[in-house]
Coordinates of C-alpha atoms in Angstrom, one line a residue:
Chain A
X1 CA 97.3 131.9 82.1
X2 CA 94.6 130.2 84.4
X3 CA 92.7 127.2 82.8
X4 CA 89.5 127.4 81.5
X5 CA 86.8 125.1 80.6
X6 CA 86.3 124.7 76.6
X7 CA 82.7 126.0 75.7
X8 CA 82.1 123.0 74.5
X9 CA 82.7 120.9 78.0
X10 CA 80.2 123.7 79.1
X11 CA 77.6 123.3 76.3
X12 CA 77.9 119.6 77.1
X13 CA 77.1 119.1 80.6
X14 CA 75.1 122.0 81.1
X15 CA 72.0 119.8 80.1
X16 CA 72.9 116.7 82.4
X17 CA 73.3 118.8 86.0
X18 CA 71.4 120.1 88.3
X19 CA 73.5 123.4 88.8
X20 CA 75.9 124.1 85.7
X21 CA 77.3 126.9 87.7
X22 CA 78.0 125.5 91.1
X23 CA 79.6 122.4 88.4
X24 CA 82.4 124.4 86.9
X25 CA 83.0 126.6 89.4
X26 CA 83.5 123.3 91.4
X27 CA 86.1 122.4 88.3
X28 CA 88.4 124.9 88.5
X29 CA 88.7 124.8 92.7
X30 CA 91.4 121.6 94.1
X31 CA 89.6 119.3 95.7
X32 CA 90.6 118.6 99.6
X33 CA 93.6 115.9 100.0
X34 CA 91.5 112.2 101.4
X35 CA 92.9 109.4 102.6
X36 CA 91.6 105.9 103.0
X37 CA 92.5 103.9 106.3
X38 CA 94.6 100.3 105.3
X39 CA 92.5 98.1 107.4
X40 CA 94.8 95.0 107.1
X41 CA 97.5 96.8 109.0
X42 CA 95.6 99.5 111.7
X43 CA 91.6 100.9 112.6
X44 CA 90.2 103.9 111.7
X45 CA 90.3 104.8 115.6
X46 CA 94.2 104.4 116.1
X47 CA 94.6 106.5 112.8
X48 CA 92.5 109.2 114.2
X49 CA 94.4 109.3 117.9
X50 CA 97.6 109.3 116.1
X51 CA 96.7 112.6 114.0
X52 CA 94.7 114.2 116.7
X53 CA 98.4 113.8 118.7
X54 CA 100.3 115.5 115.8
X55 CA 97.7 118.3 116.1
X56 CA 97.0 117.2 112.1
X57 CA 93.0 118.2 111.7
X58 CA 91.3 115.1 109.6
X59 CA 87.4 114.8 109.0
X60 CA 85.9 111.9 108.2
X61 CA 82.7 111.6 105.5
X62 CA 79.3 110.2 106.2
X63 CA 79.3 107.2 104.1
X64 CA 82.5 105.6 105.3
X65 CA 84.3 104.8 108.2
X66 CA 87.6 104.5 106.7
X67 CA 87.9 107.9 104.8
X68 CA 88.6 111.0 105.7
X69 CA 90.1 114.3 104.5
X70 CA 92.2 117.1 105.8
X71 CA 93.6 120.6 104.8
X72 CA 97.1 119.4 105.7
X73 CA 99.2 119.1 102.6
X74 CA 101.8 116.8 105.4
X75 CA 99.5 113.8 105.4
X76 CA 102.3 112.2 103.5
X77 CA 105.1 113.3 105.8
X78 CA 103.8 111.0 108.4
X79 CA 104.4 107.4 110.1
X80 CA 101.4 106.0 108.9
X81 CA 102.1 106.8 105.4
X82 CA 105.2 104.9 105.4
X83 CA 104.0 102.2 107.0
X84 CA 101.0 101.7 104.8
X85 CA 98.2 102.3 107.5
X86 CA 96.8 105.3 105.7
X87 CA 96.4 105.3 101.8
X88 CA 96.2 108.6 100.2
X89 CA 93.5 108.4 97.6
X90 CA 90.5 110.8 96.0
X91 CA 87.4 110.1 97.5
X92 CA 85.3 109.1 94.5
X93 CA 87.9 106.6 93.7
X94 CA 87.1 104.6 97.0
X95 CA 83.4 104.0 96.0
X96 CA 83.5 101.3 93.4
X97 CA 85.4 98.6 96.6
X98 CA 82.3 100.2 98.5
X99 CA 79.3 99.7 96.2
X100 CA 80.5 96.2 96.0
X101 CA 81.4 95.6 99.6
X102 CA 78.8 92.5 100.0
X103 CA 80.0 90.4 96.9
X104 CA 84.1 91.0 97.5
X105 CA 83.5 89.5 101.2
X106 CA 81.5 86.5 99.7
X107 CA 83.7 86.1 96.7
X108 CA 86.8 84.0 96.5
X109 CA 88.2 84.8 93.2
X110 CA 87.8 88.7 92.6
X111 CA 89.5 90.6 89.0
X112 CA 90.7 94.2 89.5
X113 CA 90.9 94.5 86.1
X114 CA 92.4 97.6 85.2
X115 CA 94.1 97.9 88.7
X116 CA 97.6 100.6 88.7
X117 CA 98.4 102.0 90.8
X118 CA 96.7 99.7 93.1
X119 CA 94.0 102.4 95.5
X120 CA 91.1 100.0 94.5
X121 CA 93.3 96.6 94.7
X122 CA 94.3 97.6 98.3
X123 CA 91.2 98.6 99.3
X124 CA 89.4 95.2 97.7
X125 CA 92.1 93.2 99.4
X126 CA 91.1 94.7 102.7
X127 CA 87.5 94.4 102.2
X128 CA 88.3 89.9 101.7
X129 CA 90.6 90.4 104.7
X130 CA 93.8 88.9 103.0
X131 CA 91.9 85.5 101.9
X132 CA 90.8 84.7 98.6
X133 CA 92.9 85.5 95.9
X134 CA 92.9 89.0 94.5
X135 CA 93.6 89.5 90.9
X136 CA 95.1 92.7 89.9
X137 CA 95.8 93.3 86.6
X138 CA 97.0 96.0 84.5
X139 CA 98.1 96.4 80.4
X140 CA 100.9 98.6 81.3
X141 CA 104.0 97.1 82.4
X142 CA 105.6 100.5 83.5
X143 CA 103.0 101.1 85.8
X144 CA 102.7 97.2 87.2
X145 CA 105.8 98.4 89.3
X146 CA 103.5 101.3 91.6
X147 CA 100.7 98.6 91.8
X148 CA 103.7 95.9 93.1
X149 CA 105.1 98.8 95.8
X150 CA 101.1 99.4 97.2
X151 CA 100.0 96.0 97.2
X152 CA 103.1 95.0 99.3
X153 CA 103.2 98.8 101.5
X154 CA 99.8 97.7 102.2
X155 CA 100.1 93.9 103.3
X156 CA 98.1 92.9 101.0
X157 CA 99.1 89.0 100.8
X158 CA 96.2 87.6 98.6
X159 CA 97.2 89.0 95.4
X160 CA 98.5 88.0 92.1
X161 CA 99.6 90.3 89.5
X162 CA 99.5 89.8 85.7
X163 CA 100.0 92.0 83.1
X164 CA 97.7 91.5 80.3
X165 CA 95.6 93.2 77.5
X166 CA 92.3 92.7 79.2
X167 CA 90.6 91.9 75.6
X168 CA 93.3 88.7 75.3
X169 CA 93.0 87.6 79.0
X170 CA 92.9 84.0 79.6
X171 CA 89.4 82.5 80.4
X172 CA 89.1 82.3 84.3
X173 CA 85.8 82.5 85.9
X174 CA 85.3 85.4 88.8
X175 CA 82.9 85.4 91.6
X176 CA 83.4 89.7 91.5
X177 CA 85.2 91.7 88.7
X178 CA 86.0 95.5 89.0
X179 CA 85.9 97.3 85.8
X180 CA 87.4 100.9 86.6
X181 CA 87.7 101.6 82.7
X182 CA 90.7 103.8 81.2
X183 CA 88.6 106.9 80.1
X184 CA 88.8 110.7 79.4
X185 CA 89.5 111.6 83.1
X186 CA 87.3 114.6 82.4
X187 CA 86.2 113.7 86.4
X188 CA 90.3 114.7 87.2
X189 CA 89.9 117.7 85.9
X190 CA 90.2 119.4 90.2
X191 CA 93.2 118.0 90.8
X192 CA 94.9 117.7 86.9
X193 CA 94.7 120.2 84.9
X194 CA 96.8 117.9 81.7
X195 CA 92.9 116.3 82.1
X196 CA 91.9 119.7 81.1
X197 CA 94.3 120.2 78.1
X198 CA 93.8 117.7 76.6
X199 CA 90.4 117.5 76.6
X200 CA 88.6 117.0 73.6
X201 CA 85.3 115.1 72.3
X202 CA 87.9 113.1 69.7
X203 CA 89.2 111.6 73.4
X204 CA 85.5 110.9 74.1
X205 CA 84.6 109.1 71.3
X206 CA 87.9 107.3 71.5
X207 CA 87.2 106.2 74.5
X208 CA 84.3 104.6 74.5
X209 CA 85.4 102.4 71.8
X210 CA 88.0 100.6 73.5
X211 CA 85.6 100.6 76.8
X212 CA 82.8 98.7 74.7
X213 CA 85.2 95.8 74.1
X214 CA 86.9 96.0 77.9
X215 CA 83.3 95.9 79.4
X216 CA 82.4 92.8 77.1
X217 CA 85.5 90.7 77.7
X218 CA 85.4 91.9 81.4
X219 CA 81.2 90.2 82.0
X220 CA 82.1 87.5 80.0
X221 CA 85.4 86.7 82.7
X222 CA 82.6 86.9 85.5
X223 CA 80.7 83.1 86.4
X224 CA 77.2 83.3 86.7
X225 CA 75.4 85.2 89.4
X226 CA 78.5 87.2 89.8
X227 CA 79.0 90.8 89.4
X228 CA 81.1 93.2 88.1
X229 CA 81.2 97.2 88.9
X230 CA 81.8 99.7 85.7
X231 CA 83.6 102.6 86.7
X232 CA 85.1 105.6 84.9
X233 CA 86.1 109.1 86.3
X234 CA 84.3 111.0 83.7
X235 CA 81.1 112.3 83.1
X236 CA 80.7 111.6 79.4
X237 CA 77.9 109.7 78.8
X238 CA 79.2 108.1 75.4
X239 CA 81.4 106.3 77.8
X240 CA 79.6 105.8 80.7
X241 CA 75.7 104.8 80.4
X242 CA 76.5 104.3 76.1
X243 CA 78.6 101.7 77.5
X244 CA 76.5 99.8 79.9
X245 CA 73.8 100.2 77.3
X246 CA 75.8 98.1 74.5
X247 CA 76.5 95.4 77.0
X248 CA 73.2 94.9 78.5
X249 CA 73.0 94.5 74.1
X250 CA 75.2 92.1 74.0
X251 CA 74.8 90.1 77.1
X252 CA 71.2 90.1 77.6
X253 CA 71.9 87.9 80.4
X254 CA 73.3 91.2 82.3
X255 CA 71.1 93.1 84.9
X256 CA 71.8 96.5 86.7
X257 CA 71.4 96.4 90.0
X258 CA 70.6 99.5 92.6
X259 CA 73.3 101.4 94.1
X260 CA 72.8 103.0 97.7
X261 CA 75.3 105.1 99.5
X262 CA 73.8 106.8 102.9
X263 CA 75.5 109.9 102.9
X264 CA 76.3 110.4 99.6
X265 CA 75.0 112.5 96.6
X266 CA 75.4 111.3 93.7
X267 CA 72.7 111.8 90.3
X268 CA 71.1 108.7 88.4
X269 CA 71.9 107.8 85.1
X270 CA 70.6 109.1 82.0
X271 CA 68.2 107.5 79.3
X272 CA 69.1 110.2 76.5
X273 CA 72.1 111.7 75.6
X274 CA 72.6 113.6 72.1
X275 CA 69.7 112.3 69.8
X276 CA 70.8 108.2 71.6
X277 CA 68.3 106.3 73.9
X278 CA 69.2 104.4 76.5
X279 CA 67.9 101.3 78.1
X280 CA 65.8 102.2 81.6
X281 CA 68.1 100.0 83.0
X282 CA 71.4 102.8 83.0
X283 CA 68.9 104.9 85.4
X284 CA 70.4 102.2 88.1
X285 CA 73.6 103.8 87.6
X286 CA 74.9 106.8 89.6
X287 CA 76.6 109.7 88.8
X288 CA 79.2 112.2 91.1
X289 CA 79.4 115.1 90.1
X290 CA 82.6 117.1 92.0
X291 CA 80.3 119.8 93.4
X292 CA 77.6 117.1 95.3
X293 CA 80.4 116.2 97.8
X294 CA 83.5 117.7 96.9
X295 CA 84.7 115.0 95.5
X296 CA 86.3 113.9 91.3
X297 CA 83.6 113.1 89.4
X298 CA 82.9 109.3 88.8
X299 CA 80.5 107.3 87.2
X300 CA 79.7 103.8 88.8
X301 CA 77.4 101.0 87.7
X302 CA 76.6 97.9 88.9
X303 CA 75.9 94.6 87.0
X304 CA 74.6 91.0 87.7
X305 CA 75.2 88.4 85.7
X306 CA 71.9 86.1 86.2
X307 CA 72.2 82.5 86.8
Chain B
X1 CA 108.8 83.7 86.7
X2 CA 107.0 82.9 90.0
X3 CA 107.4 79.4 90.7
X4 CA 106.0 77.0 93.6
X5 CA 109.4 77.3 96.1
X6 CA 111.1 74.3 96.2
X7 CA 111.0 71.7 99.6
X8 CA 114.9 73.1 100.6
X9 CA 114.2 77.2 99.6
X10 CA 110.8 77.1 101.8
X11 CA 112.7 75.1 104.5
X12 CA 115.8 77.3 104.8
X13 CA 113.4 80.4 104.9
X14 CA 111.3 79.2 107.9
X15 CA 114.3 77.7 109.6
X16 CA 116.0 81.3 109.3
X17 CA 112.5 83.0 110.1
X18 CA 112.2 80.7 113.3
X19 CA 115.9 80.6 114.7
X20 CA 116.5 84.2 114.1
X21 CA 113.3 86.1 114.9
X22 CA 111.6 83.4 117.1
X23 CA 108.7 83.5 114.3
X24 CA 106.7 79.8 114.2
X25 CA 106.2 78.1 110.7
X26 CA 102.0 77.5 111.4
X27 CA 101.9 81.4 110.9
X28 CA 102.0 80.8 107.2
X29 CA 99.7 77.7 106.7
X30 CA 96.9 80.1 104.9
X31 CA 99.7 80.7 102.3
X32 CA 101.9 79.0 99.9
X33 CA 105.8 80.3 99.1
X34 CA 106.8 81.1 96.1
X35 CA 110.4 81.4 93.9
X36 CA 110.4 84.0 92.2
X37 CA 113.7 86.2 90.4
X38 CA 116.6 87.4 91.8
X39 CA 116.1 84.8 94.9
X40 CA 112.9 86.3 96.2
X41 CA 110.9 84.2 98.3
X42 CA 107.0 85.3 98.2
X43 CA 103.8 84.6 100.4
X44 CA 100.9 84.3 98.4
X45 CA 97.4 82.9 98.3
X46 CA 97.6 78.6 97.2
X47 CA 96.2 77.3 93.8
X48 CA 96.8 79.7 91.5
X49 CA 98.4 77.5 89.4
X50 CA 95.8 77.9 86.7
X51 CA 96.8 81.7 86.2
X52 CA 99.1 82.1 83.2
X53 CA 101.0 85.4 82.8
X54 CA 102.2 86.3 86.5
X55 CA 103.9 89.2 87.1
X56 CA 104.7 88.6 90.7
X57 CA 102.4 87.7 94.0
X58 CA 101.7 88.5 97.1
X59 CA 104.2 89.7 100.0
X60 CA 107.9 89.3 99.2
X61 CA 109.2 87.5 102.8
X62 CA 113.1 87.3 102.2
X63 CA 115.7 87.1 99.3
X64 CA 118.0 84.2 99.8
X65 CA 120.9 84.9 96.7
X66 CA 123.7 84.9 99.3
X67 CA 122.2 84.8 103.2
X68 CA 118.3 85.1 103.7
X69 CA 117.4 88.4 104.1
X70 CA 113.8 89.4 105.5
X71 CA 111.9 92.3 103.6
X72 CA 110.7 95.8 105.3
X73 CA 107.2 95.0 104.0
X74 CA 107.4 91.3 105.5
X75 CA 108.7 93.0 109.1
X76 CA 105.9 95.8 108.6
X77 CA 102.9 92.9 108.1
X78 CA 104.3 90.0 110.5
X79 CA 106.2 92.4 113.1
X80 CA 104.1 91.5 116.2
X81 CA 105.1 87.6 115.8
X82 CA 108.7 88.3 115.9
X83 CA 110.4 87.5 119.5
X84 CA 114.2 88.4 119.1
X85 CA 116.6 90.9 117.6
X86 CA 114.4 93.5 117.7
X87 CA 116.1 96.8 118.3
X88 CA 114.7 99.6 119.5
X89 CA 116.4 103.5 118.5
X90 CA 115.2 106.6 119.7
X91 CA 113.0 108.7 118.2
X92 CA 116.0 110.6 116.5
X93 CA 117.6 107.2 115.5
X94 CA 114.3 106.4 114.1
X95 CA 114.1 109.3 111.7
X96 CA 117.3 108.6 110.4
X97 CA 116.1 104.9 109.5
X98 CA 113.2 106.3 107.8
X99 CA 115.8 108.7 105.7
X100 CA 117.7 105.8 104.8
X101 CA 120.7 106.6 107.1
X102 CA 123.1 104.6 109.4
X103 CA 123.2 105.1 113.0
X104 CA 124.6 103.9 115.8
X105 CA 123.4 102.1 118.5
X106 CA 123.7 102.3 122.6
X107 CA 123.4 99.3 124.5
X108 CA 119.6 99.6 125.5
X109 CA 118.8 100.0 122.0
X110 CA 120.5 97.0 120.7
X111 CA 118.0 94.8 123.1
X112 CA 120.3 91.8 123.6
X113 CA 120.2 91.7 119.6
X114 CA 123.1 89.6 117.7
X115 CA 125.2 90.7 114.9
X116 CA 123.0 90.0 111.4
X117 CA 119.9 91.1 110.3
X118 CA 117.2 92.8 113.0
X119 CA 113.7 94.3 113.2
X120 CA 113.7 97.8 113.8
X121 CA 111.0 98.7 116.3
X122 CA 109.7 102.0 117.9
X123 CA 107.3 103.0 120.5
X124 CA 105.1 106.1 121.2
X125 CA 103.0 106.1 124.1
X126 CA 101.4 102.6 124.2
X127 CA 101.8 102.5 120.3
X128 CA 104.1 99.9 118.7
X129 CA 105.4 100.2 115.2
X130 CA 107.1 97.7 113.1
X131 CA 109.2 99.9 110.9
X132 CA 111.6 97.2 108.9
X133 CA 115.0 95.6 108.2
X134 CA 118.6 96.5 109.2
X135 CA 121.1 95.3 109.0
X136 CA 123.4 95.2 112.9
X137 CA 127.2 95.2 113.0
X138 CA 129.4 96.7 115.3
X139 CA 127.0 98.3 117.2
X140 CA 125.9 100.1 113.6
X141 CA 122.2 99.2 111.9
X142 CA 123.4 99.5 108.3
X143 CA 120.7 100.8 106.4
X144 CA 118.6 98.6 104.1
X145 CA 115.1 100.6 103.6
X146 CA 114.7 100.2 99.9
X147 CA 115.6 103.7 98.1
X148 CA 111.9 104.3 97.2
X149 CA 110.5 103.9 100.6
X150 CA 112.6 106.3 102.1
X151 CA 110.8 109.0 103.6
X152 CA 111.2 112.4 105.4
X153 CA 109.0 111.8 108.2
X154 CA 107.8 115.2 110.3
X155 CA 105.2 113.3 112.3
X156 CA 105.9 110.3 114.4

């Protein structure tokens, strides 16, 4: 039996996007295989001689020089894929590295704090060009072993890898800190249909209440004048903007700043959702929505933490 | 546990690294080494001695439990500063590698390479490639891709 979407994702969504229609009929297509190209070991130039000689088509997208997608399902049946010099990963899932492109290369210290398999790690290691130290950390030992292979696939030299329940983790001070939250995935939904099944607004609200105390405990890890990117890949706003709304509570010393990506549609956040208001600040955050670029759906925000 | 390597682990690494590939210690100053299980030797970023709860770091190099032993992933990062025992299969050869298979090699191939571990190289066009370890012996390369990089490769 194909998939459907519940009535209830429907009823949900329907109010927060610009086309409902072009949304779920966007959900229930796969979304095209991307890759990212591993700066620390080739250019974006070689990798694009090297599949224009194995008559593999690849396209890049307009607000990156590194990524690129392709109708071949063989991407990883080539050199470059063993070698590390391509990474295959979703497109929405390169764009919190991106939005915080500027602070990585200026930081020294930078937390990937939630960081198996390792797609943003690699790409943040790339970005500091192997100096600094990198930490990656993740609260699930089984999957600690993926985020070992990529880092080291990758060259990635500058990392250190701990595995530790975020809430309990020691108090070091970071100059950057990237939050990409475990969520609902309802923004996986092209490319996973389990995201689909097991979908439910229980999984929502669950959610968001470990994500309140992740976000906390990841500001508070960040030294002043830092920042740290929220991400999730969902579009729920109970764990998205509901989220950046308690901490700007909490931490009144926290400041959203404005995310720009020439080339790249994305929505703003939202100030109501269900009956809740939001601070004005969450309009600072962006939305993707799968349809705007054929892309997952992702939710990023960006926070200072003032001097 | 990762550790700080000891004075006489980080020496015999750098000796090997230097007498057998030609590679010169002052390409690691950036880095520190560190111990870690099963006689890993890692490259890693210095003073993170303040971190508590380390997994692992960085690049594994080598593993020195019986001889020292250079990593895939150290060959496929610091390939271009090796000078000697680098062999060089043929495109057929190389596939095999990247399966995980033995193969033998002809004289060209072997590049004046001793008996013990060697880089495996390959070129396309003016494109160099820095594919890993194996291990040289009677004329063989003896396999040693780890088992989860091995990879049927259809465009090289």
């Amino acid at each position: 039996m194909d998939p459907v979407l519940p009535q209830r994702f429907k009823e949900r969504y329907s109010s927060i996007v610009d086309d409902p229609e072009a949304l779920f009929t966007c959900l229930m297509s796969m979304p095209p295989k991307s890759f990212r190209v591993n700066t620390l070991k080739t250019s974006a130039e070689n990798v694009k001689a090297r599949f224009n000689e194995y008559g593999l088509k690849i396209t890049g997208v307009p607000w990156s020089n590194g990524a690129f997608t392709t109708d071949s399902l063989e991407i990883g049946s080539t050199l470059e894929h063993f070698l590390g010099h391509i990474y295959i990963q979703e497109l929405s899932s390169m764009l919190p590295p991106i939005i915080m492109q500027k602070e990585i290369e200026q930081s020294h210290l930078v937390l990937d704090a939630c960081a198996a398999p390792g797609s943003k790690s690699t790409q943040i290691s790339a970005i500091m060009q192997n100096s600094g130290t990198l930490v990656a950390n993740d609260v699930d030992y089984g999957r600690i072993r993926a985020l070992k292979f990529n880092l080291e696939k990758c060259g990635v030299l500058n990392s250190v890898i701990i595995n530790q329940d975020l809430r309990y983790f020691p108090n070091l001070q970071f100059d950057s800190v990237l939050l990409d939250a475990p969520c609902s995935a309802e923004g996986t939904i092209r490319k996973s249909y389990s995201a689909l099944k097991l979908w439910s607004e229980k999984k929502v609200f669950g959610s968001a209440k470990l994500q309140q105390q992740l976000i906390t405990k990841a500001y508070d890890l960040l030294k002043p004048g830092g920042v740290m990117v929220y991400s999730t890949c969902t579009f729920a706003p109970e764990e998205d903007e509901a989220i950046i709304d308690w901490l700007i509570q909490k931490r009144p010393d926290a400041k959203l700043e404005n995310i720009s990506i020439e080339g790249l549609k994305y929505s703003h956040g939202i100030e109501d959702w269900n009956g809740l208001k939001f601070s004005d600040e969450v309009r600072k955050a962006i939305r993707i929505f799968p349809h705007y670029n054929n892309s997952e759906g992702f939710f990023l925000a960006k926070v200072k933490k003032n001097d | 546990m990762i550790e700080n390597c000891n004075k006489q682990e980080k020496l015999l690494v750098l000796e090997y690294l230097k007498e057998r590939f030609g590679i010169e210690a002052d390409l690691f100053s950036n880095y520190e080494f560190y111990s870690g299980g099963q006689g890993r030797v890692y490259l890693a970023p210095s003073g993170i001695s303040n971190i508590q709860k380390i997994v692992t770091v960085g690049l594994s190099v080598a593993r020195t439990s019986s001889t020292v032993k250079p990593t895939t992933n150290f060959f496929q990062s610091f390939g271009s500063f090796v000078k000697k025992n680098i062999v060089l299969p043929s495109k057929e050869k190389t596939l095999k590698y990247l399966k995980g298979e033995d193969f033998q090699l002809d004289e060209l191939e072997m590049n004046s390479s001793t008996e013990g571990y060697v880089m495996i190289q390959y070129k396309s066009g003016n494109n160099t490639f820095f594919l890993g370890c194996g291990l040289f012996q009677n004329n063989w390369i003896k396999n040693v891709l780890p088992k989860e990089k091995r990879l049927d490769i259809k465009f090289i």
